[in-house]
Short mmCIF file of N, CA and C in Angstrom, two decimals:
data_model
loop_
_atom_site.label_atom_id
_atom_site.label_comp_id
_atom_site.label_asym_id
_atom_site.label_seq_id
_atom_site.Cartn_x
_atom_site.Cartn_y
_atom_site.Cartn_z
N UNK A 1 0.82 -1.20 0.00
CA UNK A 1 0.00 0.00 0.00
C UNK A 1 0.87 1.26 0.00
N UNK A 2 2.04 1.39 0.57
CA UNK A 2 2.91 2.21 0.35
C UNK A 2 3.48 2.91 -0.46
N UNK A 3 3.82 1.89 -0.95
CA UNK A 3 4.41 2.16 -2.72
C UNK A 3 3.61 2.44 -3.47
N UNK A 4 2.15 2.01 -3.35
CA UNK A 4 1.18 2.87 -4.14
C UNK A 4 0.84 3.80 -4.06
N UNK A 5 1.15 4.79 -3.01
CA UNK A 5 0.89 5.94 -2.14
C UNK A 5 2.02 6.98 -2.60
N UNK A 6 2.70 6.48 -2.25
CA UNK A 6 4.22 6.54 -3.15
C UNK A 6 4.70 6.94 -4.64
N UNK A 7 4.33 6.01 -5.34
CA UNK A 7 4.24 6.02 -7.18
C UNK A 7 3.15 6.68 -7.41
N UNK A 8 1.83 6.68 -6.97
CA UNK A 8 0.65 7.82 -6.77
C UNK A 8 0.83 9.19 -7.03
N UNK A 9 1.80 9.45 -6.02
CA UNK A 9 2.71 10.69 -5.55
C UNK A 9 3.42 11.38 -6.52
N UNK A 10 4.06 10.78 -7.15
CA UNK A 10 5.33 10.71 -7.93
C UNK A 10 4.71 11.05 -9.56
N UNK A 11 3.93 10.32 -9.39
CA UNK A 11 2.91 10.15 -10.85
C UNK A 11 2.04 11.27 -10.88
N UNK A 12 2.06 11.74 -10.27
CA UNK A 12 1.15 13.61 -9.78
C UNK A 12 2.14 14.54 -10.37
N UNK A 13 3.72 14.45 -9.91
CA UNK A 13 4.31 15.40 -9.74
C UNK A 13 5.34 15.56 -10.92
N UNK A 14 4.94 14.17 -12.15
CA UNK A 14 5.81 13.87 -13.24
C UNK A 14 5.62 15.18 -14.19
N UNK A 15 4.55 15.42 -14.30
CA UNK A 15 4.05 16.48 -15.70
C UNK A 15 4.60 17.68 -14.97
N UNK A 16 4.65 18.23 -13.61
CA UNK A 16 5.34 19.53 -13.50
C UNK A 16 6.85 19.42 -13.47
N UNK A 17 7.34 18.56 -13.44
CA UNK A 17 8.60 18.24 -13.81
C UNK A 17 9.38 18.39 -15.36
N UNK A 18 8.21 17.58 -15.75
CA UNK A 18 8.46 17.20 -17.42
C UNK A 18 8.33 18.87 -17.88
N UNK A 19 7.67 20.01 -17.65
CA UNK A 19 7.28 20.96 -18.14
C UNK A 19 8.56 21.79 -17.58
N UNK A 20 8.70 21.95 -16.26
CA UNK A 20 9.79 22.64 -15.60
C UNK A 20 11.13 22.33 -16.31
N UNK A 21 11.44 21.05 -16.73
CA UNK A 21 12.56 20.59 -17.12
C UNK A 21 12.90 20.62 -18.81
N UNK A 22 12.04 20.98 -19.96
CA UNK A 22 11.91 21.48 -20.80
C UNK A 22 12.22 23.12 -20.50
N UNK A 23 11.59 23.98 -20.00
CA UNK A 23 11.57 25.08 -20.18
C UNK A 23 13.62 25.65 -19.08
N UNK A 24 13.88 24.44 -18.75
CA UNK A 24 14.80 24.80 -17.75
C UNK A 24 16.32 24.52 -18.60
N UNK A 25 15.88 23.86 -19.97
CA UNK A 25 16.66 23.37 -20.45
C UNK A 25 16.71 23.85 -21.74
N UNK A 26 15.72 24.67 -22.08
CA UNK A 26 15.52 25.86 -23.37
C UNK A 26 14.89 24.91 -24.28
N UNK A 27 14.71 23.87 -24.29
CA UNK A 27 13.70 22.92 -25.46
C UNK A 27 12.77 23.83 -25.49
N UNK A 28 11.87 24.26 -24.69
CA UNK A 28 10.64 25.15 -24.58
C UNK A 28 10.80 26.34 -24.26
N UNK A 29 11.03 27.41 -24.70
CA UNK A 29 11.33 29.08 -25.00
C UNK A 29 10.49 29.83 -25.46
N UNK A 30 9.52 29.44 -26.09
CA UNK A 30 8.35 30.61 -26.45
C UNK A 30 7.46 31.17 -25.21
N UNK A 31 7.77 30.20 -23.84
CA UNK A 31 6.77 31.01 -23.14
C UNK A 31 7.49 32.56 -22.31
N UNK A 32 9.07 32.19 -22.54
CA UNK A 32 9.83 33.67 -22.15
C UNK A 32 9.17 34.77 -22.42
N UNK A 33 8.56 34.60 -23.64
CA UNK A 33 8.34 35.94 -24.17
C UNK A 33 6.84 36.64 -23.94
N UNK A 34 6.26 35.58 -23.46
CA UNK A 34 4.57 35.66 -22.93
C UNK A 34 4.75 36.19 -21.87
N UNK A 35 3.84 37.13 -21.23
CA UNK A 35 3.44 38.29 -19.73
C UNK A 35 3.56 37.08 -18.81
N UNK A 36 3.98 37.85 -17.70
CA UNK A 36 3.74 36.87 -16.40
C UNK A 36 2.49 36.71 -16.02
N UNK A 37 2.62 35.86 -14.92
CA UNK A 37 1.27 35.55 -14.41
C UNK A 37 0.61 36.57 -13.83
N UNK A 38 -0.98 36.73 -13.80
CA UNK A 38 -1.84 37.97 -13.13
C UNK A 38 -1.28 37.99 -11.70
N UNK A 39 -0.85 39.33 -11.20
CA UNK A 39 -0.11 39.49 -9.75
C UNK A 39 0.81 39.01 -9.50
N UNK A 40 2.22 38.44 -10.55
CA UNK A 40 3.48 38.40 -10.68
C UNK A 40 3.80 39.86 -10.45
N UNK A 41 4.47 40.05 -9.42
CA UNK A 41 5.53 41.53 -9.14
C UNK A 41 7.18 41.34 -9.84
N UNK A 42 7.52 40.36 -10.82
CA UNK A 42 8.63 40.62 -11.57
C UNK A 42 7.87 40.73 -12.69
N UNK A 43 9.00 41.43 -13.84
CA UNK A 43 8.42 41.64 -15.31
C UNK A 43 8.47 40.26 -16.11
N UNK A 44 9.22 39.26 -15.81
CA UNK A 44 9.57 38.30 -16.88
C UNK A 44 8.54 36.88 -16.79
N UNK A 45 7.92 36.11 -17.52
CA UNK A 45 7.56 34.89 -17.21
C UNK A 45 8.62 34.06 -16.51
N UNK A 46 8.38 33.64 -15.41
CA UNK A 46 9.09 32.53 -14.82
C UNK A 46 7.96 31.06 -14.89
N UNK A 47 6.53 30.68 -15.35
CA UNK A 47 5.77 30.03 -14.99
C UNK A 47 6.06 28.61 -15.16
N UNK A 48 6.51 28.51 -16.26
CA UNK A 48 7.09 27.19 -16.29
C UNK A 48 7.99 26.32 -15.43
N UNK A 49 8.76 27.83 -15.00
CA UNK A 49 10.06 27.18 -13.85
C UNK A 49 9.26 27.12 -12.29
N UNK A 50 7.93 27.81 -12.63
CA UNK A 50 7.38 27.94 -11.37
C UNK A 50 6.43 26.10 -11.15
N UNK A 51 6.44 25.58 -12.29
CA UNK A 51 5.71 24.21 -12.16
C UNK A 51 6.56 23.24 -11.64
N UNK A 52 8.13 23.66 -11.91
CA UNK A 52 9.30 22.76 -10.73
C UNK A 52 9.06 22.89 -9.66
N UNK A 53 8.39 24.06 -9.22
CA UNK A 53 8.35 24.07 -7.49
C UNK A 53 7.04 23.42 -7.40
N UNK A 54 6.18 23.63 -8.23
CA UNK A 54 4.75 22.95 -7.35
C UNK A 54 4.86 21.50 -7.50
N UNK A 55 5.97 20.98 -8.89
CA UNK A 55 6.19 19.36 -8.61
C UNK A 55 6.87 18.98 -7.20
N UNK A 56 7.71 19.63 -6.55
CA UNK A 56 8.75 20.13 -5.67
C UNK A 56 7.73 19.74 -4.18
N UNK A 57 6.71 20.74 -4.22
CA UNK A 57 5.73 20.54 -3.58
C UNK A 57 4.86 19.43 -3.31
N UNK A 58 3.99 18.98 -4.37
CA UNK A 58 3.63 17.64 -4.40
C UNK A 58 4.49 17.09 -3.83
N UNK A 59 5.95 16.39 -4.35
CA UNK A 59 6.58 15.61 -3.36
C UNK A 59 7.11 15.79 -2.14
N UNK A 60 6.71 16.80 -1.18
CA UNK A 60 6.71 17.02 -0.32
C UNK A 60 5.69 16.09 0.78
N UNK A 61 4.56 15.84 -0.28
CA UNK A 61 3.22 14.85 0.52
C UNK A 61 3.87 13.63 0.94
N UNK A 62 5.06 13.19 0.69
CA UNK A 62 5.36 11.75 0.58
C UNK A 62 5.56 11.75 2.07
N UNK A 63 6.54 11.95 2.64
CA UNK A 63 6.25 11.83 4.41
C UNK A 63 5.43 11.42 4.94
N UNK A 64 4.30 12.63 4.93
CA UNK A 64 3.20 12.59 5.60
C UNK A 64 2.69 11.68 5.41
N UNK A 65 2.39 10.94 3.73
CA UNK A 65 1.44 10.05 3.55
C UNK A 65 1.95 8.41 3.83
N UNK A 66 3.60 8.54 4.06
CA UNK A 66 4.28 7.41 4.69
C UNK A 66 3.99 7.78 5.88
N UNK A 67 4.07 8.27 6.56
CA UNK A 67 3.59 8.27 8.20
C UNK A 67 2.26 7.86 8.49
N UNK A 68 1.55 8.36 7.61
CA UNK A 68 0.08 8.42 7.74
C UNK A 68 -0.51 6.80 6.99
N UNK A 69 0.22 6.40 6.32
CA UNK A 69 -0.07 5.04 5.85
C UNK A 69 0.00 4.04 6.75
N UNK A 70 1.24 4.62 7.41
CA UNK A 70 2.27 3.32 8.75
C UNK A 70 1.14 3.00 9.80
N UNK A 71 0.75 4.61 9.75
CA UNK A 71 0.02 4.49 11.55
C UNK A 71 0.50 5.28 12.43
N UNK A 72 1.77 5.97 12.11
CA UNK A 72 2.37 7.14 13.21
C UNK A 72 1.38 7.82 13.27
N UNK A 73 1.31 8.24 14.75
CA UNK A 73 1.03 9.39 15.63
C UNK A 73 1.38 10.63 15.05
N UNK A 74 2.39 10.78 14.45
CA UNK A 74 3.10 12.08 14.04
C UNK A 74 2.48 12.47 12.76
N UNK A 75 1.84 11.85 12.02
CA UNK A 75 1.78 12.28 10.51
C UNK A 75 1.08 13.51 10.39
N UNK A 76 0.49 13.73 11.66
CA UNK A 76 -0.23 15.60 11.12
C UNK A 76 0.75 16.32 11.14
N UNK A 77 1.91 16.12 12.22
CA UNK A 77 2.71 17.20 12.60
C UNK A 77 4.02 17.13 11.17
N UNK A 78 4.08 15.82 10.51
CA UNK A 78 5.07 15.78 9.80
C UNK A 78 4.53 16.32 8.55
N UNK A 79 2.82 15.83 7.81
CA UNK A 79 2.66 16.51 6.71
C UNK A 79 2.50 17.95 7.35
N UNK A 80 2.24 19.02 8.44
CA UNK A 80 2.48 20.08 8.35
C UNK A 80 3.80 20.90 8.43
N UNK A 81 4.95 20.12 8.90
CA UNK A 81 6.06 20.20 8.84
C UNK A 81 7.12 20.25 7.51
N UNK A 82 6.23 19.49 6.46
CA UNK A 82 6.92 19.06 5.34
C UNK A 82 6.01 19.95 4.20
N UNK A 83 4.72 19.46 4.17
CA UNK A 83 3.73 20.50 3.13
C UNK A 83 3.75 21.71 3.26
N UNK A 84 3.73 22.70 4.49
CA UNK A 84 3.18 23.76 4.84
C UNK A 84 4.50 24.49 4.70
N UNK A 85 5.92 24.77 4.81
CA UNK A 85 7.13 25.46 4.44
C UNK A 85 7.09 25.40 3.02
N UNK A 86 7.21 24.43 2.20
CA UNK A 86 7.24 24.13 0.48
C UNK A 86 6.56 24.78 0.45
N UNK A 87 4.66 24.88 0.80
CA UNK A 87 3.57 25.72 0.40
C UNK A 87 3.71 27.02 0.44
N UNK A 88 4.47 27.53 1.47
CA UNK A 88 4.34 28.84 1.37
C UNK A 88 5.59 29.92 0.92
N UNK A 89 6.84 28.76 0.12
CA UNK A 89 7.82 29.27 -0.55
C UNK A 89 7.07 29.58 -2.02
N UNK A 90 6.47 28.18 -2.60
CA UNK A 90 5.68 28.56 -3.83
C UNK A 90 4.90 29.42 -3.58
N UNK A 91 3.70 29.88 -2.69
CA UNK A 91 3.08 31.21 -2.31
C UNK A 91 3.60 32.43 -2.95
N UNK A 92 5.03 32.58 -2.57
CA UNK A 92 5.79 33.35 -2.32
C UNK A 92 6.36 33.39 -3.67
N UNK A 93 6.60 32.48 -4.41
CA UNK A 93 6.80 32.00 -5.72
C UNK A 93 6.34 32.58 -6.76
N UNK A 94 4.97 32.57 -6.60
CA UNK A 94 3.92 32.98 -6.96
C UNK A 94 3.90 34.18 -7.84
N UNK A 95 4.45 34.92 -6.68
CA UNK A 95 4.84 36.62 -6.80
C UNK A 95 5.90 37.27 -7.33
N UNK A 96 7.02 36.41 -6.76
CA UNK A 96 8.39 37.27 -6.64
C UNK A 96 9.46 35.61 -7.18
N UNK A 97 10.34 35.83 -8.23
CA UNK A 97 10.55 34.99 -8.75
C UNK A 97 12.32 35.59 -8.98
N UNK A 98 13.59 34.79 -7.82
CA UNK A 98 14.39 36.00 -8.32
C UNK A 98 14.95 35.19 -9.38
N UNK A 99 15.71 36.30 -10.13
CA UNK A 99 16.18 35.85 -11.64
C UNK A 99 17.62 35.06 -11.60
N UNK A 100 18.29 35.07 -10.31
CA UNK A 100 19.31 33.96 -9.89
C UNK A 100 18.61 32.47 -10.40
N UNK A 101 17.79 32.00 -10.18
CA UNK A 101 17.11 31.16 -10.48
C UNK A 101 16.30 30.50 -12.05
N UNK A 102 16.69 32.09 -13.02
CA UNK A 102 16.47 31.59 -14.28
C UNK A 102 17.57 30.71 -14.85
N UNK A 103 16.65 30.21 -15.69
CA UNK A 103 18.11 29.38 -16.62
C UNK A 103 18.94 30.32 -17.36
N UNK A 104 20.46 29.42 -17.83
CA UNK A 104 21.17 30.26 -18.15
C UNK A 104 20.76 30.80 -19.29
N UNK A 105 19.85 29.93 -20.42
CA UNK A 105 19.68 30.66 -21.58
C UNK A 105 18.48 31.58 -21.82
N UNK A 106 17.84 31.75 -20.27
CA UNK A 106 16.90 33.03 -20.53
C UNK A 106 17.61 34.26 -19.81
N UNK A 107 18.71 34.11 -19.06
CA UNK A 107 19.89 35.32 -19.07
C UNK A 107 20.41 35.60 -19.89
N UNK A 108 20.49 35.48 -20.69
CA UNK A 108 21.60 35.40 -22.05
C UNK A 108 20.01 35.88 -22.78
N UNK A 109 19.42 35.71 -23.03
CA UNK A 109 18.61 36.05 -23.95
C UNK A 109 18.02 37.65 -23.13
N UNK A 110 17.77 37.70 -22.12
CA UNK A 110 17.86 38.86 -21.80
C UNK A 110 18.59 40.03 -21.59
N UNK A 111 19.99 39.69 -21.39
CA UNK A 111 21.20 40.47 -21.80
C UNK A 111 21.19 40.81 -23.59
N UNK A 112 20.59 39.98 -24.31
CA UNK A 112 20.52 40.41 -25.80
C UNK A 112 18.88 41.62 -26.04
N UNK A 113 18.35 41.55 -24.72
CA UNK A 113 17.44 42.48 -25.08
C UNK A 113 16.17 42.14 -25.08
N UNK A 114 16.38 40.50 -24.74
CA UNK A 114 14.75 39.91 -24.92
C UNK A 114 13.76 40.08 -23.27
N UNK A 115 12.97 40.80 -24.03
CA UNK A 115 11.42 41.02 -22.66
C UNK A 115 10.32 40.78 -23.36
N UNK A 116 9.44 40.68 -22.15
CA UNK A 116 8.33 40.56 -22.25
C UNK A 116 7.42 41.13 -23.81
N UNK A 117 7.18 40.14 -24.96
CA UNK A 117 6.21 40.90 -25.87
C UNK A 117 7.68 41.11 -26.65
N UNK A 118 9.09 40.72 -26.70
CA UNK A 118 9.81 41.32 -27.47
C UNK A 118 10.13 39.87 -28.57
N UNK A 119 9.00 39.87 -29.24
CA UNK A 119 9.79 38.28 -30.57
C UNK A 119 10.60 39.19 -31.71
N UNK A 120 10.94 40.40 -31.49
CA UNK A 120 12.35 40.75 -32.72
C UNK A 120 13.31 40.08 -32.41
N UNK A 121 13.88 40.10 -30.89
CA UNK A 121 15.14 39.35 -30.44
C UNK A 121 14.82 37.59 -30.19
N UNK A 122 15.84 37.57 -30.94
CA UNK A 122 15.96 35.74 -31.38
C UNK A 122 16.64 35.35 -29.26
N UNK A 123 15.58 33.87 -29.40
CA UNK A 123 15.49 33.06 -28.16
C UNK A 123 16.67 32.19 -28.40
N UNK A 124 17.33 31.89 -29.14
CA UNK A 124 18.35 31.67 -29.74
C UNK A 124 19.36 32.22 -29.81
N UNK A 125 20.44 31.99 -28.68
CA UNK A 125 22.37 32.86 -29.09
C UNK A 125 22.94 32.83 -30.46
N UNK A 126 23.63 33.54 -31.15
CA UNK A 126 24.26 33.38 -31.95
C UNK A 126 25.18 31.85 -31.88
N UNK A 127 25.73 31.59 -31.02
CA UNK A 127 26.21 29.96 -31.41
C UNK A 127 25.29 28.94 -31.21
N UNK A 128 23.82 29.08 -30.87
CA UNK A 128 23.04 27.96 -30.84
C UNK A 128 22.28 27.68 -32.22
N UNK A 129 21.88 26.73 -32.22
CA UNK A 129 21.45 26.04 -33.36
C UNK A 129 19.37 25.57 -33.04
N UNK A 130 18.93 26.80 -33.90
CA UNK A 130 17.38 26.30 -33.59
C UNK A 130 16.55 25.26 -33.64
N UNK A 131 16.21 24.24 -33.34
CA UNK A 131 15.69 23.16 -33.50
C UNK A 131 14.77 23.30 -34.17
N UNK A 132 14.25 22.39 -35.61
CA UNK A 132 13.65 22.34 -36.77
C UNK A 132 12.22 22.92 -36.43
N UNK A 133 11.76 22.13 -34.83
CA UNK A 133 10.63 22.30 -34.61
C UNK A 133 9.85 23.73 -34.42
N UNK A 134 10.86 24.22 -33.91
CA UNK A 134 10.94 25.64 -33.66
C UNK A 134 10.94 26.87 -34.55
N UNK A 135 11.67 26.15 -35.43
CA UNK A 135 11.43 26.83 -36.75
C UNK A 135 10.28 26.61 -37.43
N UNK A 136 9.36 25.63 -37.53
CA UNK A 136 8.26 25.36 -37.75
C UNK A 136 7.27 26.33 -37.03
N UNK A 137 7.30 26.47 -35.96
CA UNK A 137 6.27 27.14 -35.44
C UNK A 137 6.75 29.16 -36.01
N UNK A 138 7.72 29.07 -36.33
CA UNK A 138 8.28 30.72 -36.69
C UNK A 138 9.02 31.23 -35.65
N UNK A 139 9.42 30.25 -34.74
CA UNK A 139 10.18 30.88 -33.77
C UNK A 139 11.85 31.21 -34.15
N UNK A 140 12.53 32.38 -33.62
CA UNK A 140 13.67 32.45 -34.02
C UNK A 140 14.80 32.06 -33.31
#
């Protein structure tokens, strides 16, 4: 029952991963250039990198729900110990996103000038090589 509780868990938290880890790795770059989220206080989209933390989060449940599977006594105090700090960094996330934390190739693309609403400047460095797909959609 554990391990189903477990892989359950895990299997929740795959797709914000899979999305975080594309956009963290520049496969996925068109959403740089899209507005942040409504009541983001930075200018830049971070949202994608913001779905690493809520996968981040989800697996945070695993404790609790191993404690709480076992039979410990403790499992309120551990899922609030373990859920409730993660919860309220993404909260916080939410809002204020610092740019230490972007990937390297949306620094670099912003040192070339790229913001919010700006598709003149190529998502693409001069030594990178655009992937076909990308070019398909008209991206530069």
């Amino acid at each position: 029952m554990l391990a189903l509780v477990v892989l359950f868990i895990v299997a929740i938290s795959a797709p914000f991963f899979m999305i975080a880890g594309r956009a963290w790795s520049g496969r996925s770059r068109r959403w740089a250039v899209d507005r942040p989220e409504y009541g983001a206080f930075h200018r830049l989209n971070y949202l994608p990198l913001k779905a690493g933390a809520a996968g981040i989060w989800v697996l945070s449940f695993i404790p609790g729900a191993m404690a709480r599977v076992s039979g410990s006594d403790a499992a309120e105090a551990i899922e609030f110990y373990t859920v409730f700090p993660v919860g309220m960094v993404l909260v916080a996330a939410k809002f204020w996103w610092p740019a230490a934390l972007a990937p390297q190739w949306q620094k670099e693309w912003v040192a070339r000038g790229g913001d919010v609403g700006a598709v003149d400047v190529p998502l693409w460095g001069p030594g990178e090589t655009v992937p076909e797909r990308a070019k398909k959609k008209g991206l530069q």
